[in-house]
Amino acid sequence: MGAGHGHGHAAGRAADRSRLRLVLTITGVVLVVELVGAWLASSLALLADAGHLATDAAAVVVALGASYMAARPGGPRSTFGYHRAEILAALANALVLLVVCGYLAYAGIDRLRHPGSVEVDAGLLIAFAAVGLLANAVSLTVLTRSETGSLNLRATALEVTADLVGSCTALAAGVVIALTDWVHADAIASLLIALLILPRSWTLLRESATVLLEQAPAGLDLEDVRRHVAEMPGVVEVHDLHAWTITSGIPSLSAHVTVTDEALAEHGVGGILDRLCECVASHFDVQHATFQVEPVSHRAHEDLGEMHA
């Protein structure tokens, strides 16, 4: 038997989709602007930043698709719905970020080896990088206003952050080139961006893998849960305790709870379930919990079944 989901979750997901659509529009416009800027300024830095934006636009499309999939109701085979599509999209975003990180490192080293291969119009580079900086700042503000804690939105925000840093670095490189003609600025900028993206990408990859491996949610101590439930009046034992995350913001828990015959007679199964669900919801913020309530006599039967298994 189980408890219900949080009532505001669906509304939060709908708002997240609106945020993603707005960010996709901004990203698409800036992508076109930077491509024009790269052509006018003969700037590989702007062209690389535009390529990074194109990757981000694709990631936002994937994130939107995953969010819509997560909103679809479950069926006979998909009993949990399609919430995990969001986690798969976040994992894909993390892998894309790692690939972009590797490319930036390679391009930066190659530019250091061949510093005179490109002549950049520093003035145009500064102007178009400033446009990208402003647009990315707006996108990041839109994404960080979400209150759902969506892993998918966090993945997109990480990519926009990488773009923001890329725009800042391109802007700084343009200023350095304009003032000193030091062409190594582009290469060093690429390496700095790669170093900034790497730890964030790894964190996102690890968190996505944690959900897919159905490990206990971060911050949820199962021994603490077991101890808290076991201290409830009438509870004899808590076993087969499991916790996992369906998708970001939806932790789940299940357990077998052995209770005394007196507790069952006094409160009934429904009353005991209400108390158990209220306990984990109020103390551990787990809104989706499933408990199997067993009388003490059933535990002896369960042990006998395990002996014959």
Coordinates of C-alpha atoms in Angstrom, one line a residue:
M1 CA 0.0 0.0 0.0
G2 CA 1.3 3.5 -0.7
A3 CA 1.1 7.2 -0.4
G4 CA 0.4 9.9 -3.0
H5 CA 2.7 12.3 -4.9
G6 CA 3.3 16.0 -4.1
H7 CA 0.4 18.1 -5.6
G8 CA 2.7 20.9 -7.0
H9 CA 5.0 18.6 -8.9
A10 CA 3.1 18.7 -12.2
A11 CA 2.8 22.5 -12.2
G12 CA 6.5 22.8 -11.5
R13 CA 7.3 20.6 -14.5
A14 CA 5.1 22.6 -16.8
A15 CA 6.8 25.8 -15.7
D16 CA 10.2 24.1 -16.3
R17 CA 9.1 23.3 -19.9
S18 CA 8.2 27.0 -20.5
R19 CA 11.7 28.0 -19.2
L20 CA 13.4 25.5 -21.5
R21 CA 11.4 26.8 -24.5
L22 CA 12.4 30.4 -23.7
V23 CA 16.1 29.4 -23.3
L24 CA 15.9 27.5 -26.6
T25 CA 14.7 30.6 -28.4
I26 CA 17.4 32.8 -26.9
T27 CA 20.1 30.2 -27.7
G28 CA 18.9 29.9 -31.3
V29 CA 19.0 33.7 -31.9
V30 CA 22.5 34.0 -30.3
L31 CA 23.7 31.1 -32.4
V32 CA 22.8 32.8 -35.6
V33 CA 24.3 36.1 -34.4
E34 CA 27.6 34.5 -33.4
L35 CA 27.9 32.6 -36.7
V36 CA 27.5 35.9 -38.5
G37 CA 30.1 37.4 -36.1
A38 CA 32.5 34.6 -36.7
W39 CA 32.3 35.2 -40.5
L40 CA 32.7 38.9 -40.3
A41 CA 35.5 38.8 -37.7
S42 CA 37.3 35.8 -39.1
S43 CA 37.2 34.5 -35.6
L44 CA 37.6 30.9 -34.7
A45 CA 36.8 31.7 -31.1
L46 CA 33.4 32.9 -32.0
L47 CA 32.9 30.0 -34.4
A48 CA 33.8 27.6 -31.6
D49 CA 31.4 29.4 -29.2
A50 CA 28.7 29.1 -31.9
G51 CA 29.4 25.4 -32.1
H52 CA 29.1 25.1 -28.4
L53 CA 25.8 27.0 -28.6
A54 CA 24.6 24.5 -31.2
T55 CA 25.4 21.7 -28.9
D56 CA 23.5 23.4 -26.1
A57 CA 20.5 24.0 -28.4
A58 CA 20.4 20.3 -29.2
A59 CA 20.7 19.5 -25.5
V60 CA 17.7 21.8 -24.7
V61 CA 15.7 20.0 -27.4
V62 CA 16.5 16.7 -25.8
A63 CA 15.6 18.1 -22.3
L64 CA 12.3 19.4 -23.6
G65 CA 11.5 16.1 -25.2
A66 CA 12.4 14.3 -22.0
S67 CA 10.2 16.7 -19.9
Y68 CA 7.2 16.0 -22.2
M69 CA 7.9 12.3 -22.0
A70 CA 8.0 12.5 -18.2
A71 CA 4.5 14.2 -18.2
R72 CA 3.0 11.2 -20.1
P73 CA 0.9 8.9 -18.0
G74 CA 2.2 5.4 -17.3
G75 CA 0.8 2.3 -19.0
P76 CA 0.7 -1.5 -18.4
R77 CA 4.4 -1.8 -19.1
S78 CA 5.6 1.7 -17.9
T79 CA 4.1 1.6 -14.5
F80 CA 6.3 4.5 -13.2
G81 CA 5.5 6.6 -16.3
Y82 CA 8.4 8.1 -18.3
H83 CA 10.1 10.1 -15.5
R84 CA 13.4 8.4 -16.1
A85 CA 13.6 10.0 -19.6
E86 CA 14.7 13.1 -17.8
I87 CA 17.6 11.3 -16.2
L88 CA 18.7 9.8 -19.5
A89 CA 18.6 13.2 -21.1
A90 CA 20.7 14.6 -18.2
L91 CA 23.2 11.8 -18.7
A92 CA 23.4 12.5 -22.4
N93 CA 24.0 16.2 -21.6
A94 CA 26.8 15.3 -19.2
L95 CA 28.5 13.2 -21.9
V96 CA 28.1 16.0 -24.5
L97 CA 29.8 18.4 -22.0
L98 CA 32.7 16.0 -21.6
V99 CA 33.1 15.8 -25.4
V100 CA 33.0 19.6 -25.7
C101 CA 35.6 19.8 -22.9
G102 CA 37.9 17.5 -24.8
Y103 CA 37.5 19.4 -28.0
L104 CA 38.2 22.7 -26.3
A105 CA 41.4 21.3 -24.8
Y106 CA 42.5 19.9 -28.2
A107 CA 41.7 23.2 -30.0
G108 CA 43.5 25.3 -27.4
I109 CA 46.7 23.2 -27.6
D110 CA 46.6 23.3 -31.4
R111 CA 46.2 27.1 -31.4
L112 CA 49.2 27.4 -29.1
R113 CA 51.2 25.3 -31.5
H114 CA 50.1 27.4 -34.5
P115 CA 49.6 30.9 -33.1
G116 CA 49.8 32.8 -36.4
S117 CA 47.3 30.6 -38.3
V118 CA 44.3 33.0 -37.9
E119 CA 44.0 36.8 -37.9
V120 CA 41.1 37.9 -35.7
D121 CA 39.3 41.3 -35.8
A122 CA 39.4 42.0 -32.1
G123 CA 36.8 44.8 -32.3
L124 CA 34.1 42.5 -33.8
L125 CA 35.1 39.7 -31.5
I126 CA 34.5 41.9 -28.5
A127 CA 31.1 43.2 -29.8
F128 CA 29.7 39.7 -30.7
A129 CA 31.1 38.1 -27.5
A130 CA 29.3 40.9 -25.5
V131 CA 26.0 40.0 -27.2
G132 CA 26.5 36.3 -26.3
L133 CA 27.4 37.2 -22.7
L134 CA 24.2 39.2 -22.2
A135 CA 22.0 36.6 -23.8
N136 CA 23.6 33.8 -21.8
A137 CA 23.1 35.8 -18.6
V138 CA 19.4 36.1 -19.3
S139 CA 19.1 32.4 -20.1
L140 CA 20.9 31.4 -16.8
T141 CA 18.6 33.7 -14.8
V142 CA 15.5 32.1 -16.4
L143 CA 16.8 28.6 -15.5
T144 CA 17.9 29.3 -12.0
R145 CA 14.5 30.6 -11.0
S146 CA 13.0 27.1 -11.1
E147 CA 12.1 25.6 -7.7
T148 CA 11.6 22.0 -8.8
G149 CA 15.3 21.0 -8.4
S150 CA 15.1 19.3 -11.8
L151 CA 18.3 17.5 -12.7
N152 CA 17.5 18.2 -16.3
L153 CA 17.2 22.0 -15.8
R154 CA 20.5 21.8 -13.8
A155 CA 22.1 20.1 -16.7
T156 CA 20.9 22.8 -19.1
A157 CA 22.0 25.5 -16.6
L158 CA 25.5 23.9 -16.5
E159 CA 25.7 24.2 -20.3
V160 CA 24.5 27.8 -20.3
T161 CA 27.0 28.5 -17.5
A162 CA 29.7 27.0 -19.8
D163 CA 28.5 29.3 -22.6
L164 CA 28.5 32.3 -20.2
V165 CA 32.1 31.5 -19.2
G166 CA 33.0 31.0 -22.9
S167 CA 31.5 34.4 -23.8
C168 CA 33.5 36.1 -20.9
T169 CA 36.7 34.4 -22.0
A170 CA 36.2 35.3 -25.6
L171 CA 35.5 38.9 -24.6
A172 CA 38.6 39.0 -22.5
A173 CA 40.6 37.4 -25.3
G174 CA 39.3 40.0 -27.7
V175 CA 40.4 42.8 -25.3
V176 CA 43.9 41.3 -24.8
I177 CA 44.3 40.9 -28.6
A178 CA 43.1 44.5 -29.2
L179 CA 45.5 45.9 -26.7
T180 CA 48.6 43.8 -27.1
D181 CA 48.2 41.7 -30.3
W182 CA 49.0 38.6 -28.2
V183 CA 47.4 35.9 -30.2
H184 CA 48.0 33.2 -27.5
A185 CA 44.9 34.7 -25.7
D186 CA 42.5 32.5 -27.8
A187 CA 44.3 29.3 -27.0
I188 CA 44.6 30.0 -23.2
A189 CA 40.9 31.0 -23.2
S190 CA 39.9 27.6 -24.7
L191 CA 42.0 25.7 -22.1
L192 CA 40.4 27.7 -19.2
I193 CA 36.9 26.9 -20.5
A194 CA 37.8 23.2 -20.7
L195 CA 39.1 23.2 -17.1
L196 CA 35.9 25.0 -15.9
I197 CA 33.5 22.5 -17.7
L198 CA 35.2 19.3 -16.5
P199 CA 34.3 19.1 -12.8
R200 CA 30.7 20.2 -13.4
S201 CA 30.3 17.6 -16.2
W202 CA 31.7 14.9 -13.9
T203 CA 29.3 15.9 -11.1
L204 CA 26.3 15.7 -13.4
L205 CA 27.4 12.4 -14.8
R206 CA 27.8 10.9 -11.3
E207 CA 24.4 12.2 -10.1
S208 CA 22.6 10.8 -13.2
A209 CA 24.4 7.4 -12.7
T210 CA 23.3 7.4 -9.1
V211 CA 19.6 7.7 -10.0
L212 CA 19.9 5.0 -12.8
L213 CA 21.6 2.6 -10.4
E214 CA 18.8 3.2 -7.9
Q215 CA 21.1 4.2 -5.1
A216 CA 19.5 5.8 -2.0
P217 CA 18.9 9.5 -2.5
A218 CA 21.6 11.8 -1.3
G219 CA 20.9 13.0 2.3
L220 CA 18.6 10.1 3.1
D221 CA 20.1 7.9 5.8
L222 CA 18.2 4.5 5.7
E223 CA 19.4 3.6 9.1
D224 CA 17.9 6.8 10.5
V225 CA 14.7 6.0 8.6
R226 CA 14.7 2.4 10.0
R227 CA 15.3 3.6 13.6
H228 CA 12.6 6.3 13.4
V229 CA 9.9 4.0 12.0
A230 CA 10.9 1.2 14.5
E231 CA 10.3 3.7 17.4
M232 CA 6.7 4.2 16.5
P233 CA 4.2 2.6 19.0
G234 CA 3.3 -0.9 18.0
V235 CA 6.1 -1.4 15.5
V236 CA 8.2 -4.5 16.2
E237 CA 10.6 -4.6 13.2
V238 CA 11.4 -2.9 9.9
H239 CA 13.0 -5.0 7.1
D240 CA 13.3 -5.1 3.4
L241 CA 13.8 -1.3 3.5
H242 CA 14.7 0.3 0.1
A243 CA 15.0 3.9 -1.2
W244 CA 15.6 5.2 -4.6
T245 CA 14.9 8.2 -6.8
I246 CA 12.4 7.9 -9.7
T247 CA 13.5 11.2 -11.1
S248 CA 14.9 14.5 -9.6
G249 CA 12.7 15.6 -6.9
I250 CA 10.7 12.4 -6.5
P251 CA 12.4 10.1 -3.9
S252 CA 10.7 6.8 -3.2
L253 CA 10.8 4.3 -0.3
S254 CA 9.4 0.9 0.4
A255 CA 9.6 -1.4 3.5
H256 CA 8.0 -4.3 5.3
V257 CA 6.9 -3.2 8.8
T258 CA 6.0 -5.9 11.4
V259 CA 3.5 -4.7 14.0
T260 CA 1.9 -6.2 17.1
D261 CA -1.6 -7.7 17.0
E262 CA -2.7 -5.2 19.5
A263 CA -1.7 -2.3 17.2
L264 CA -3.5 -3.8 14.3
A265 CA -6.7 -4.4 16.4
E266 CA -6.6 -0.8 17.8
H267 CA -5.7 1.2 14.6
G268 CA -6.4 -1.2 11.7
V269 CA -4.1 -1.5 8.6
G270 CA -5.3 1.8 7.2
G271 CA -4.6 3.7 10.4
I272 CA -1.1 2.2 10.7
L273 CA -0.3 3.0 7.0
D274 CA -1.4 6.7 7.5
R275 CA 0.9 7.0 10.5
L276 CA 3.8 5.4 8.6
C277 CA 3.4 7.6 5.5
E278 CA 3.0 10.7 7.6
C279 CA 6.2 9.8 9.5
V280 CA 8.4 9.5 6.4
A281 CA 6.8 12.5 4.7
S282 CA 7.2 14.9 7.6
H283 CA 10.6 13.8 8.9
F284 CA 12.4 12.7 5.6
D285 CA 10.4 14.6 2.9
V286 CA 9.5 11.3 1.1
Q287 CA 6.1 11.7 -0.4
H288 CA 6.0 8.4 -2.4
A289 CA 6.2 5.6 0.1
T290 CA 5.0 2.0 0.0
F291 CA 4.6 -0.1 3.1
Q292 CA 3.7 -3.7 3.7
V293 CA 2.2 -4.1 7.1
E294 CA 2.7 -7.5 8.7
P295 CA 1.4 -9.0 12.0
V296 CA 4.0 -10.6 14.2
S297 CA 2.7 -14.1 13.3
H298 CA 3.4 -13.4 9.6
R299 CA 7.1 -12.8 10.2
A300 CA 7.4 -16.5 11.4
H301 CA 5.7 -17.6 8.2
E302 CA 8.1 -15.4 6.1
D303 CA 11.1 -16.9 7.8
L304 CA 9.8 -20.4 7.1
G305 CA 9.4 -19.5 3.4
E306 CA 13.0 -18.2 3.2
M307 CA 14.2 -21.5 4.7
H308 CA 12.5 -23.5 2.0
A309 CA 13.6 -21.2 -0.8

